[in-house]
Amino acid sequence: MTVDGMSKLEDYLSAKGKIDGSNSRLLREAAYERLYEAIKHAQLQPGEPLSETRLSKALGISRTPVREALQRLAKEGLVQVIPGRAITIAAPSIQDVFDAIHVRELLEPELVRLAAEAMPTEEKTKMLSLTHEMERAAKAGDRPRWSKADIKWHETLCNACPNHLLGEMVMQARNRIFTQAADEHVPEQYLIEGTVEHLQIVQAILNGEGEKAKQITLDHIRNVRENMVKRFFQY
């Protein structure tokens, strides 16, 4: 039996426990953080419907902070809110996808260079471990597993960047198209090729070669764009 996206979210949120507290601002922030994490890691497909009522029940709080959190997530491109009608996982248009890739192309290579120069050893080790997890997932053709490791890989990278604003901007661009990585139509070969490029970036970071990591990242993002062109226009 296929498990719907909303049930996946409920299971993920329930495993984290209820949110405690009564301060409206803190509840709103806690709801946002929980939903942000859950939506990115529950492997949902674009357009899947969400229920404000069921989310509030899973979080153990009223609907108001949940609604405010969803509105914030909508601004960041993770969900779409149609007033009076529906809340769904964002389904980015083709233009949205290429706009986000363009932003990544402009910003992410420099982020990688900065992160490579500032990243602690334990974070470098974590990135290498996540890359190996991506390798195993790619060989098994397991897109959801690959996507989970990829999300954590990029979160680790962005968090390691000493320019926190740059890290936030890159993550926001990625968030707008995060569902693409777990898309069941992504060819397995793309996962394998992408993993090799991630490993090359990590190896450059481990060697303290920030400029090399920057160039590999730029090449990787351009390959992502080319693969998206092939997927959307099928040639």
PDB file of C-alpha atoms in Angstrom:
ATOM      1  CA  MET A   1       0.000   0.000   0.000  1.00  0.00           C
ATOM      2  CA  THR A   2       1.338   3.401  -0.960  1.00  0.00           C
ATOM      3  CA  VAL A   3       1.799   5.807   1.941  1.00  0.00           C
ATOM      4  CA  ASP A   4       0.591   9.318   1.136  1.00  0.00           C
ATOM      5  CA  GLY A   5       2.808  12.318   1.716  1.00  0.00           C
ATOM      6  CA  MET A   6       0.776  13.651   4.618  1.00  0.00           C
ATOM      7  CA  SER A   7       1.099  10.352   6.483  1.00  0.00           C
ATOM      8  CA  LYS A   8       4.870  10.430   5.950  1.00  0.00           C
ATOM      9  CA  LEU A   9       4.979  13.903   7.467  1.00  0.00           C
ATOM     10  CA  GLU A  10       2.863  12.854  10.443  1.00  0.00           C
ATOM     11  CA  ASP A  11       5.136   9.877  11.119  1.00  0.00           C
ATOM     12  CA  TYR A  12       8.241  12.060  10.891  1.00  0.00           C
ATOM     13  CA  LEU A  13       6.802  14.730  13.198  1.00  0.00           C
ATOM     14  CA  SER A  14       5.443  12.211  15.692  1.00  0.00           C
ATOM     15  CA  ALA A  15       8.883  10.642  16.024  1.00  0.00           C
ATOM     16  CA  LYS A  16      10.232  14.057  17.056  1.00  0.00           C
ATOM     17  CA  GLY A  17       7.607  14.511  19.804  1.00  0.00           C
ATOM     18  CA  LYS A  18       5.197  17.336  20.569  1.00  0.00           C
ATOM     19  CA  ILE A  19       6.191  20.998  20.769  1.00  0.00           C
ATOM     20  CA  ASP A  20       6.090  22.435  24.293  1.00  0.00           C
ATOM     21  CA  GLY A  21       5.461  26.048  25.284  1.00  0.00           C
ATOM     22  CA  SER A  22       2.866  28.804  25.153  1.00  0.00           C
ATOM     23  CA  ASN A  23       4.707  31.819  23.712  1.00  0.00           C
ATOM     24  CA  SER A  24       3.185  32.456  20.277  1.00  0.00           C
ATOM     25  CA  ARG A  25       6.428  33.651  18.697  1.00  0.00           C
ATOM     26  CA  LEU A  26       8.380  30.658  20.001  1.00  0.00           C
ATOM     27  CA  LEU A  27       5.633  28.269  18.908  1.00  0.00           C
ATOM     28  CA  ARG A  28       5.654  29.767  15.420  1.00  0.00           C
ATOM     29  CA  GLU A  29       9.437  29.436  15.174  1.00  0.00           C
ATOM     30  CA  ALA A  30       9.410  25.880  16.536  1.00  0.00           C
ATOM     31  CA  ALA A  31       6.640  24.900  14.111  1.00  0.00           C
ATOM     32  CA  TYR A  32       8.602  26.396  11.218  1.00  0.00           C
ATOM     33  CA  GLU A  33      11.787  24.531  12.142  1.00  0.00           C
ATOM     34  CA  ARG A  34      10.001  21.198  12.583  1.00  0.00           C
ATOM     35  CA  LEU A  35       8.046  21.523   9.338  1.00  0.00           C
ATOM     36  CA  TYR A  36      11.077  22.739   7.391  1.00  0.00           C
ATOM     37  CA  GLU A  37      13.067  19.694   8.467  1.00  0.00           C
ATOM     38  CA  ALA A  38      10.176  17.266   7.974  1.00  0.00           C
ATOM     39  CA  ILE A  39       9.208  18.500   4.504  1.00  0.00           C
ATOM     40  CA  LYS A  40      12.799  18.308   3.272  1.00  0.00           C
ATOM     41  CA  HIS A  41      13.477  14.846   4.694  1.00  0.00           C
ATOM     42  CA  ALA A  42      10.150  13.035   4.224  1.00  0.00           C
ATOM     43  CA  GLN A  43      10.732  12.565   0.473  1.00  0.00           C
ATOM     44  CA  LEU A  44       7.473  14.095  -0.736  1.00  0.00           C
ATOM     45  CA  GLN A  45       6.548  14.637  -4.349  1.00  0.00           C
ATOM     46  CA  PRO A  46       5.604  18.017  -5.878  1.00  0.00           C
ATOM     47  CA  GLY A  47       1.915  18.815  -5.563  1.00  0.00           C
ATOM     48  CA  GLU A  48       1.214  16.464  -2.656  1.00  0.00           C
ATOM     49  CA  PRO A  49      -1.514  17.966  -0.431  1.00  0.00           C
ATOM     50  CA  LEU A  50      -0.939  18.921   3.206  1.00  0.00           C
ATOM     51  CA  SER A  51      -3.461  19.287   6.003  1.00  0.00           C
ATOM     52  CA  GLU A  52      -3.086  22.184   8.419  1.00  0.00           C
ATOM     53  CA  THR A  53      -5.319  20.363  10.920  1.00  0.00           C
ATOM     54  CA  ARG A  54      -3.336  17.125  10.803  1.00  0.00           C
ATOM     55  CA  LEU A  55      -0.025  18.994  11.045  1.00  0.00           C
ATOM     56  CA  SER A  56      -1.166  20.911  14.124  1.00  0.00           C
ATOM     57  CA  LYS A  57      -2.285  17.647  15.739  1.00  0.00           C
ATOM     58  CA  ALA A  58       1.039  15.960  14.970  1.00  0.00           C
ATOM     59  CA  LEU A  59       2.929  18.914  16.458  1.00  0.00           C
ATOM     60  CA  GLY A  60       0.611  19.180  19.460  1.00  0.00           C
ATOM     61  CA  ILE A  61      -0.117  22.888  18.978  1.00  0.00           C
ATOM     62  CA  SER A  62      -2.938  25.068  17.639  1.00  0.00           C
ATOM     63  CA  ARG A  63      -3.439  25.757  13.940  1.00  0.00           C
ATOM     64  CA  THR A  64      -2.405  29.442  14.146  1.00  0.00           C
ATOM     65  CA  PRO A  65       1.391  28.930  14.544  1.00  0.00           C
ATOM     66  CA  VAL A  66       1.223  26.103  12.001  1.00  0.00           C
ATOM     67  CA  ARG A  67      -0.509  28.404   9.496  1.00  0.00           C
ATOM     68  CA  GLU A  68       2.092  31.128  10.083  1.00  0.00           C
ATOM     69  CA  ALA A  69       4.914  28.610   9.661  1.00  0.00           C
ATOM     70  CA  LEU A  70       3.413  27.361   6.389  1.00  0.00           C
ATOM     71  CA  GLN A  71       3.142  30.921   5.100  1.00  0.00           C
ATOM     72  CA  ARG A  72       6.850  31.402   5.790  1.00  0.00           C
ATOM     73  CA  LEU A  73       7.673  28.108   4.065  1.00  0.00           C
ATOM     74  CA  ALA A  74       5.623  29.283   1.084  1.00  0.00           C
ATOM     75  CA  LYS A  75       7.734  32.431   0.820  1.00  0.00           C
ATOM     76  CA  GLU A  76      10.836  30.233   0.802  1.00  0.00           C
ATOM     77  CA  GLY A  77       9.458  28.055  -1.960  1.00  0.00           C
ATOM     78  CA  LEU A  78       8.943  24.760  -0.098  1.00  0.00           C
ATOM     79  CA  VAL A  79       5.141  24.774  -0.131  1.00  0.00           C
ATOM     80  CA  GLN A  80       2.373  26.471  -2.063  1.00  0.00           C
ATOM     81  CA  VAL A  81      -0.576  28.003  -0.222  1.00  0.00           C
ATOM     82  CA  ILE A  82      -3.746  28.719  -2.170  1.00  0.00           C
ATOM     83  CA  PRO A  83      -5.962  30.773   0.191  1.00  0.00           C
ATOM     84  CA  GLY A  84      -9.225  29.024   0.937  1.00  0.00           C
ATOM     85  CA  ARG A  85      -8.355  26.055  -1.255  1.00  0.00           C
ATOM     86  CA  ALA A  86      -5.238  24.001  -0.559  1.00  0.00           C
ATOM     87  CA  ILE A  87      -1.722  23.673   0.796  1.00  0.00           C
ATOM     88  CA  THR A  88       0.659  21.510  -1.229  1.00  0.00           C
ATOM     89  CA  ILE A  89       4.328  20.655  -1.578  1.00  0.00           C
ATOM     90  CA  ALA A  90       5.718  23.186  -4.041  1.00  0.00           C
ATOM     91  CA  ALA A  91       5.720  22.148  -7.686  1.00  0.00           C
ATOM     92  CA  PRO A  92       8.337  24.412  -9.275  1.00  0.00           C
ATOM     93  CA  SER A  93       7.867  25.436 -12.882  1.00  0.00           C
ATOM     94  CA  ILE A  94      10.585  24.911 -15.460  1.00  0.00           C
ATOM     95  CA  GLN A  95      11.461  28.604 -15.131  1.00  0.00           C
ATOM     96  CA  ASP A  96      11.682  28.242 -11.331  1.00  0.00           C
ATOM     97  CA  VAL A  97      14.132  25.373 -11.724  1.00  0.00           C
ATOM     98  CA  PHE A  98      16.452  27.222 -14.077  1.00  0.00           C
ATOM     99  CA  ASP A  99      16.242  30.438 -12.044  1.00  0.00           C
ATOM    100  CA  ALA A 100      17.339  28.521  -8.943  1.00  0.00           C
ATOM    101  CA  ILE A 101      20.173  26.812 -10.819  1.00  0.00           C
ATOM    102  CA  HIS A 102      21.327  30.204 -12.105  1.00  0.00           C
ATOM    103  CA  VAL A 103      21.455  31.545  -8.548  1.00  0.00           C
ATOM    104  CA  ARG A 104      23.409  28.471  -7.458  1.00  0.00           C
ATOM    105  CA  GLU A 105      25.841  28.954 -10.340  1.00  0.00           C
ATOM    106  CA  LEU A 106      26.493  32.533  -9.256  1.00  0.00           C
ATOM    107  CA  LEU A 107      26.816  31.912  -5.509  1.00  0.00           C
ATOM    108  CA  GLU A 108      27.577  28.308  -4.620  1.00  0.00           C
ATOM    109  CA  PRO A 109      31.136  28.003  -6.011  1.00  0.00           C
ATOM    110  CA  GLU A 110      32.283  30.902  -3.796  1.00  0.00           C
ATOM    111  CA  LEU A 111      30.447  29.409  -0.825  1.00  0.00           C
ATOM    112  CA  VAL A 112      32.361  26.162  -1.351  1.00  0.00           C
ATOM    113  CA  ARG A 113      35.678  28.007  -1.488  1.00  0.00           C
ATOM    114  CA  LEU A 114      34.963  29.844   1.764  1.00  0.00           C
ATOM    115  CA  ALA A 115      33.666  26.714   3.489  1.00  0.00           C
ATOM    116  CA  ALA A 116      36.697  24.712   2.377  1.00  0.00           C
ATOM    117  CA  GLU A 117      38.993  27.198   4.073  1.00  0.00           C
ATOM    118  CA  ALA A 118      37.009  27.344   7.320  1.00  0.00           C
ATOM    119  CA  MET A 119      35.513  23.869   7.747  1.00  0.00           C
ATOM    120  CA  PRO A 120      36.533  21.937  10.898  1.00  0.00           C
ATOM    121  CA  THR A 121      37.956  18.442  10.461  1.00  0.00           C
ATOM    122  CA  GLU A 122      34.867  16.762  11.923  1.00  0.00           C
ATOM    123  CA  GLU A 123      32.634  18.468   9.352  1.00  0.00           C
ATOM    124  CA  LYS A 124      34.923  17.393   6.526  1.00  0.00           C
ATOM    125  CA  THR A 125      34.699  13.826   7.815  1.00  0.00           C
ATOM    126  CA  LYS A 126      30.908  14.110   7.943  1.00  0.00           C
ATOM    127  CA  MET A 127      30.769  15.282   4.322  1.00  0.00           C
ATOM    128  CA  LEU A 128      32.960  12.377   3.208  1.00  0.00           C
ATOM    129  CA  SER A 129      30.706   9.942   5.074  1.00  0.00           C
ATOM    130  CA  LEU A 130      27.604  11.427   3.452  1.00  0.00           C
ATOM    131  CA  THR A 131      29.241  11.141   0.035  1.00  0.00           C
ATOM    132  CA  HIS A 132      29.851   7.444   0.642  1.00  0.00           C
ATOM    133  CA  GLU A 133      26.177   7.104   1.609  1.00  0.00           C
ATOM    134  CA  MET A 134      25.259   8.753  -1.688  1.00  0.00           C
ATOM    135  CA  GLU A 135      27.502   6.250  -3.504  1.00  0.00           C
ATOM    136  CA  ARG A 136      25.710   3.313  -1.908  1.00  0.00           C
ATOM    137  CA  ALA A 137      22.293   4.803  -2.680  1.00  0.00           C
ATOM    138  CA  ALA A 138      23.229   5.588  -6.284  1.00  0.00           C
ATOM    139  CA  LYS A 139      24.477   2.035  -6.905  1.00  0.00           C
ATOM    140  CA  ALA A 140      21.216   0.693  -5.473  1.00  0.00           C
ATOM    141  CA  GLY A 141      19.135   3.115  -7.523  1.00  0.00           C
ATOM    142  CA  ASP A 142      17.568   4.370  -4.276  1.00  0.00           C
ATOM    143  CA  ARG A 143      16.555   7.969  -5.079  1.00  0.00           C
ATOM    144  CA  PRO A 144      14.959   8.848  -1.699  1.00  0.00           C
ATOM    145  CA  ARG A 145      18.023   7.578   0.189  1.00  0.00           C
ATOM    146  CA  TRP A 146      20.327   9.464  -2.171  1.00  0.00           C
ATOM    147  CA  SER A 147      18.287  12.653  -1.761  1.00  0.00           C
ATOM    148  CA  LYS A 148      18.404  12.468   2.052  1.00  0.00           C
ATOM    149  CA  ALA A 149      22.191  12.197   1.996  1.00  0.00           C
ATOM    150  CA  ASP A 150      22.428  14.983  -0.603  1.00  0.00           C
ATOM    151  CA  ILE A 151      20.301  17.333   1.522  1.00  0.00           C
ATOM    152  CA  LYS A 152      22.461  16.693   4.602  1.00  0.00           C
ATOM    153  CA  TRP A 153      25.621  17.113   2.496  1.00  0.00           C
ATOM    154  CA  HIS A 154      24.581  20.563   1.300  1.00  0.00           C
ATOM    155  CA  GLU A 155      23.269  21.614   4.703  1.00  0.00           C
ATOM    156  CA  THR A 156      26.640  20.711   6.239  1.00  0.00           C
ATOM    157  CA  LEU A 157      28.427  22.685   3.537  1.00  0.00           C
ATOM    158  CA  CYS A 158      26.235  25.772   3.891  1.00  0.00           C
ATOM    159  CA  ASN A 159      26.456  25.724   7.686  1.00  0.00           C
ATOM    160  CA  ALA A 160      30.248  25.609   7.449  1.00  0.00           C
ATOM    161  CA  CYS A 161      30.431  28.776   5.348  1.00  0.00           C
ATOM    162  CA  PRO A 162      31.718  31.691   7.460  1.00  0.00           C
ATOM    163  CA  ASN A 163      29.490  34.045   5.461  1.00  0.00           C
ATOM    164  CA  HIS A 164      26.161  33.001   6.967  1.00  0.00           C
ATOM    165  CA  LEU A 165      24.091  35.171   4.632  1.00  0.00           C
ATOM    166  CA  LEU A 166      25.663  33.478   1.632  1.00  0.00           C
ATOM    167  CA  GLY A 167      24.881  30.094   3.165  1.00  0.00           C
ATOM    168  CA  GLU A 168      21.242  31.063   3.690  1.00  0.00           C
ATOM    169  CA  MET A 169      20.896  32.369   0.129  1.00  0.00           C
ATOM    170  CA  VAL A 170      22.291  29.178  -1.395  1.00  0.00           C
ATOM    171  CA  MET A 171      20.049  26.996   0.784  1.00  0.00           C
ATOM    172  CA  GLN A 172      17.017  29.051  -0.205  1.00  0.00           C
ATOM    173  CA  ALA A 173      17.824  28.554  -3.884  1.00  0.00           C
ATOM    174  CA  ARG A 174      18.172  24.808  -3.313  1.00  0.00           C
ATOM    175  CA  ASN A 175      14.963  24.676  -1.282  1.00  0.00           C
ATOM    176  CA  ARG A 176      12.973  25.947  -4.241  1.00  0.00           C
ATOM    177  CA  ILE A 177      13.805  22.836  -6.244  1.00  0.00           C
ATOM    178  CA  PHE A 178      14.608  20.274  -3.524  1.00  0.00           C
ATOM    179  CA  THR A 179      11.895  17.876  -4.783  1.00  0.00           C
ATOM    180  CA  GLN A 180      13.754  17.427  -8.075  1.00  0.00           C
ATOM    181  CA  ALA A 181      16.481  15.247  -6.518  1.00  0.00           C
ATOM    182  CA  ALA A 182      14.014  12.614  -5.259  1.00  0.00           C
ATOM    183  CA  ASP A 183      11.904  12.669  -8.418  1.00  0.00           C
ATOM    184  CA  GLU A 184      11.268   9.081  -9.507  1.00  0.00           C
ATOM    185  CA  HIS A 185      11.974  10.099 -13.106  1.00  0.00           C
ATOM    186  CA  VAL A 186      15.593  11.102 -12.415  1.00  0.00           C
ATOM    187  CA  PRO A 187      17.807   8.638 -14.361  1.00  0.00           C
ATOM    188  CA  GLU A 188      20.053   6.513 -12.159  1.00  0.00           C
ATOM    189  CA  GLN A 189      23.039   7.601 -14.254  1.00  0.00           C
ATOM    190  CA  TYR A 190      22.499  11.198 -13.074  1.00  0.00           C
ATOM    191  CA  LEU A 191      22.766  10.048  -9.454  1.00  0.00           C
ATOM    192  CA  ILE A 192      25.995   8.189 -10.166  1.00  0.00           C
ATOM    193  CA  GLU A 193      27.555  11.106 -12.055  1.00  0.00           C
ATOM    194  CA  GLY A 194      26.442  13.600  -9.420  1.00  0.00           C
ATOM    195  CA  THR A 195      27.933  11.472  -6.653  1.00  0.00           C
ATOM    196  CA  VAL A 196      31.304  11.344  -8.424  1.00  0.00           C
ATOM    197  CA  GLU A 197      31.280  15.150  -8.634  1.00  0.00           C
ATOM    198  CA  HIS A 198      30.364  15.453  -4.948  1.00  0.00           C
ATOM    199  CA  LEU A 199      33.289  13.173  -4.088  1.00  0.00           C
ATOM    200  CA  GLN A 200      35.660  15.321  -6.157  1.00  0.00           C
ATOM    201  CA  ILE A 201      34.504  18.419  -4.289  1.00  0.00           C
ATOM    202  CA  VAL A 202      34.996  16.714  -0.913  1.00  0.00           C
ATOM    203  CA  GLN A 203      38.459  15.502  -1.870  1.00  0.00           C
ATOM    204  CA  ALA A 204      39.454  19.054  -2.805  1.00  0.00           C
ATOM    205  CA  ILE A 205      38.067  20.312   0.521  1.00  0.00           C
ATOM    206  CA  LEU A 206      39.954  17.594   2.439  1.00  0.00           C
ATOM    207  CA  ASN A 207      43.141  18.683   0.677  1.00  0.00           C
ATOM    208  CA  GLY A 208      42.527  22.333   1.536  1.00  0.00           C
ATOM    209  CA  GLU A 209      42.211  23.232  -2.150  1.00  0.00           C
ATOM    210  CA  GLY A 210      39.482  25.866  -1.994  1.00  0.00           C
ATOM    211  CA  GLU A 211      39.951  27.194  -5.523  1.00  0.00           C
ATOM    212  CA  LYS A 212      39.866  23.702  -6.991  1.00  0.00           C
ATOM    213  CA  ALA A 213      36.709  22.887  -5.018  1.00  0.00           C
ATOM    214  CA  LYS A 214      35.186  26.124  -6.343  1.00  0.00           C
ATOM    215  CA  GLN A 215      35.861  25.183  -9.982  1.00  0.00           C
ATOM    216  CA  ILE A 216      34.573  21.627  -9.564  1.00  0.00           C
ATOM    217  CA  THR A 217      31.406  23.026  -7.984  1.00  0.00           C
ATOM    218  CA  LEU A 218      30.866  25.378 -10.916  1.00  0.00           C
ATOM    219  CA  ASP A 219      31.311  22.486 -13.363  1.00  0.00           C
ATOM    220  CA  HIS A 220      28.922  20.359 -11.299  1.00  0.00           C
ATOM    221  CA  ILE A 221      26.159  22.970 -11.292  1.00  0.00           C
ATOM    222  CA  ARG A 222      26.519  23.454 -15.040  1.00  0.00           C
ATOM    223  CA  ASN A 223      26.153  19.697 -15.449  1.00  0.00           C
ATOM    224  CA  VAL A 224      23.026  19.832 -13.297  1.00  0.00           C
ATOM    225  CA  ARG A 225      21.618  22.496 -15.594  1.00  0.00           C
ATOM    226  CA  GLU A 226      22.439  20.447 -18.696  1.00  0.00           C
ATOM    227  CA  ASN A 227      20.787  17.367 -17.191  1.00  0.00           C
ATOM    228  CA  MET A 228      17.687  19.411 -16.391  1.00  0.00           C
ATOM    229  CA  VAL A 229      17.543  20.589 -20.001  1.00  0.00           C
ATOM    230  CA  LYS A 230      17.658  16.958 -21.150  1.00  0.00           C
ATOM    231  CA  ARG A 231      14.962  15.931 -18.662  1.00  0.00           C
ATOM    232  CA  PHE A 232      12.567  18.732 -19.486  1.00  0.00           C
ATOM    233  CA  PHE A 233      13.081  18.843 -23.220  1.00  0.00           C
ATOM    234  CA  GLN A 234      13.995  15.168 -23.799  1.00  0.00           C
ATOM    235  CA  TYR A 235      16.757  15.252 -26.309  1.00  0.00           C
TER     236      TYR A 235
END
